[in-house]
Each structure stands twice: as C-alpha cells, then as structure tokens.
Coordinates of C-alpha atoms in Angstrom, one line a residue:
X1 CA -39.6 90.6 66.4
X2 CA -36.6 90.9 64.0
X3 CA -36.3 93.8 61.6
X4 CA -37.2 91.7 58.5
X5 CA -40.5 90.6 59.9
X6 CA -41.3 94.2 60.9
X7 CA -40.6 95.4 57.4
X8 CA -42.7 92.6 55.9
X9 CA -45.6 93.5 58.2
X10 CA -45.3 97.2 57.4
X11 CA -45.2 96.6 53.6
X12 CA -48.4 94.5 53.6
X13 CA -50.9 96.2 51.4
X14 CA -54.6 96.3 52.3
X15 CA -56.8 95.2 49.5
X16 CA -60.2 97.0 49.4
X17 CA -61.7 95.7 46.1
X18 CA -61.0 92.0 46.4
X19 CA -61.2 89.1 48.9
X20 CA -59.2 85.9 48.2
X21 CA -59.2 82.7 50.2
X22 CA -58.2 79.2 49.7
X23 CA -58.5 75.9 51.5
X24 CA -57.1 72.4 51.0
X25 CA -59.9 69.9 51.2
X26 CA -59.1 66.3 51.9
X27 CA -61.3 65.0 49.0
X28 CA -60.9 64.5 45.3
X29 CA -61.6 67.4 42.9
X30 CA -64.7 65.6 41.5
X31 CA -66.3 65.4 44.9
X32 CA -65.6 69.1 45.6
X33 CA -66.8 70.0 42.1
X34 CA -70.1 68.1 42.7
X35 CA -70.7 70.1 45.9
X36 CA -69.9 73.4 44.2
X37 CA -71.6 73.1 40.7
X38 CA -74.9 71.5 41.7
X39 CA -77.3 74.2 42.9
X40 CA -79.1 72.1 45.4
X41 CA -75.9 70.7 46.9
X42 CA -74.4 74.1 46.9
X43 CA -77.3 75.3 48.9
X44 CA -76.9 72.5 51.5
X45 CA -73.4 73.5 52.5
X46 CA -73.8 77.3 51.8
X47 CA -76.9 77.6 53.8
X48 CA -79.6 78.5 51.2
X49 CA -82.7 76.7 50.0
X50 CA -82.0 76.2 46.3
X51 CA -84.4 73.2 46.0
X52 CA -85.3 72.3 42.4
X53 CA -82.8 74.8 40.9
X54 CA -79.8 74.3 38.7
X55 CA -76.7 76.4 37.9
X56 CA -76.2 77.3 34.2
X57 CA -74.3 80.1 32.6
X58 CA -76.5 83.2 32.2
X59 CA -79.1 81.9 34.6
X60 CA -80.3 83.4 37.8
X61 CA -80.6 81.2 40.9
X62 CA -82.4 82.5 44.0
X63 CA -83.5 81.2 47.3
X64 CA -83.8 82.1 51.0
X65 CA -80.7 81.9 53.3
X66 CA -81.2 79.2 55.9
X67 CA -78.4 80.2 58.3
X68 CA -79.8 81.2 61.7
X69 CA -80.0 85.0 62.0
X70 CA -79.8 85.5 58.2
X71 CA -83.2 84.1 57.2
X72 CA -84.3 87.5 56.1
X73 CA -81.6 87.5 53.4
X74 CA -81.7 85.9 49.9
X75 CA -79.0 84.0 48.0
X76 CA -79.5 85.6 44.6
X77 CA -76.8 85.1 41.9
X78 CA -76.4 85.1 38.1
X79 CA -74.1 82.4 37.0
X80 CA -71.3 83.7 34.8
X81 CA -69.2 80.7 33.9
X82 CA -69.1 76.9 34.6
X83 CA -66.0 75.1 33.4
X84 CA -66.1 71.6 34.8
X85 CA -64.3 70.6 36.9
X86 CA -62.2 73.6 37.7
X87 CA -64.0 76.9 37.6
X88 CA -67.4 78.4 38.5
X89 CA -68.3 82.1 38.8
X90 CA -71.3 84.2 39.6
X91 CA -72.3 87.8 40.2
X92 CA -74.3 88.8 43.3
X93 CA -74.9 91.8 45.6
X94 CA -72.7 91.4 48.7
X95 CA -74.3 91.4 52.1
X96 CA -77.9 92.2 51.1
X97 CA -79.0 92.5 54.7
X98 CA -81.9 95.0 54.3
X99 CA -85.0 93.5 52.6
X100 CA -86.4 97.0 51.9
X101 CA -83.4 97.9 49.7
X102 CA -83.4 97.3 45.9
X103 CA -79.9 96.0 45.5
X104 CA -80.5 95.5 41.7
X105 CA -79.6 99.2 41.3
X106 CA -76.0 98.4 42.5
X107 CA -73.2 96.9 40.5
X108 CA -72.7 93.3 41.7
X109 CA -69.5 91.8 42.7
X110 CA -67.9 88.8 41.0
X111 CA -67.3 85.5 42.9
X112 CA -65.0 83.0 41.3
X113 CA -64.4 79.5 42.6
X114 CA -61.3 77.7 41.3
X115 CA -60.3 74.1 41.9
X116 CA -56.9 72.5 41.6
X117 CA -55.5 69.1 42.5
X118 CA -53.3 68.9 45.7
X119 CA -51.1 66.1 47.0
X120 CA -52.8 63.0 48.5
X121 CA -55.9 63.1 46.4
X122 CA -56.9 66.5 48.0
X123 CA -58.2 69.6 46.3
X124 CA -57.3 73.3 46.6
X125 CA -60.4 75.4 46.5
X126 CA -59.9 79.1 46.0
X127 CA -62.6 81.7 46.2
X128 CA -62.1 85.3 45.0
X129 CA -64.7 88.0 45.3
X130 CA -63.9 91.3 43.5
X131 CA -65.7 94.5 42.7
X132 CA -66.2 96.0 46.2
X133 CA -64.9 99.4 45.0
X134 CA -68.2 99.6 43.0
X135 CA -70.4 99.0 46.0
X136 CA -72.0 102.3 47.1
X137 CA -69.8 104.1 49.6
X138 CA -72.4 104.1 52.4
X139 CA -72.3 100.3 52.6
X140 CA -69.0 99.3 51.0
X141 CA -67.0 98.7 54.2
X142 CA -69.7 96.8 55.9
X143 CA -70.2 94.5 52.8
X144 CA -66.5 93.9 52.5
X145 CA -66.1 93.1 56.2
X146 CA -69.1 90.8 56.2
X147 CA -68.0 88.9 53.2
X148 CA -64.4 88.8 54.2
X149 CA -65.4 87.0 57.4
X150 CA -68.1 85.1 55.5
X151 CA -65.8 83.4 53.1
X152 CA -63.7 81.9 55.9
X153 CA -67.0 80.5 57.3
X154 CA -68.2 79.2 54.0
X155 CA -64.9 77.5 53.1
X156 CA -65.0 75.6 56.4
X157 CA -68.6 74.6 55.6
X158 CA -67.9 73.2 52.2
X159 CA -64.8 71.3 53.6
X160 CA -66.9 69.7 56.3
X161 CA -69.7 68.9 53.9
X162 CA -67.4 67.3 51.3
X163 CA -65.4 65.3 53.8
X164 CA -68.6 64.0 55.6
X165 CA -70.0 62.6 52.4

C-alpha cells in the first residue's frame, strides 16, 4: 500500500450518530418513488405488513415485520415529510428487538430518503438515519450496528423490487 492510501485510511472518521447509504437503481424516479411513498408497497419490499395503511405527514404507520426471524418486531414510524417525488422522512425507534421494552420512552431516530435522477433513466436513492447518539447507551451500539447492516439489506431489497416490476 502506498503512503497516500495509508494516510487516507488513517484519516477516516467513524460516524456514530448517522448512517448514510445510497444506491443507483436502474429504474425511473417515478417508479422508485411509488415503491417508497406508498405504505403498502413500501411494506412489500421492506418486509412489513402495512396492508390498508397510507403514509401522510404527521401520521403513524405500524405493522408487523414479515422478515423471517424478525416477526416479533414491529415496523412503527411517524411520517415527518413527504415531498413528491424526491424526499420522504420518518421517525422510528431503531432495532426494537425486545417486545417487552417500551421504546416510546426513547428519542427516535430520523430516517430520510432522497431521490435524484441518474444517467440512463436511473435513480439515485439515498437513505440517511441520524440520532443514534440519543439512543440509550445500553443499546446504542447494537442498534447502530443492526441498522448499519440493515440499510444495505433494505436498499438491495428496494432495488430488486423496483426493477422486477
């Protein structure tokens, strides 16, 4: 490894409050937006049963997770903003794995999805989740790690969903 690469690696900061990911999806923005902004469709690719529900600013949307091994967890969000066709955000409690815990006592994180056009009628989808520094210390690292890995998984799921339509 040359010295400049070593310096770049050594200078990399570790972010503890925020996760940011993006993916280029080979589909027009309108198709990606439809998969993101419609609660029932969102649930299909995300892995949550949101049947009969809608996303609207200020509204809570809740349903059981349908991903094998996570069925004991709930998808439970309050929509912050919907600005078609480029931004949707919600607040939720990250990695609510223990059904006996009242997560409503915690400060939720903020998840923001942004869409932008890319070359070739493709779409750049960016997801940012922030606020982990406000998660209680006893579960902060576990929630951050779970969601850090989870967003990679979920971006692949929406890409497969949108391109299969």
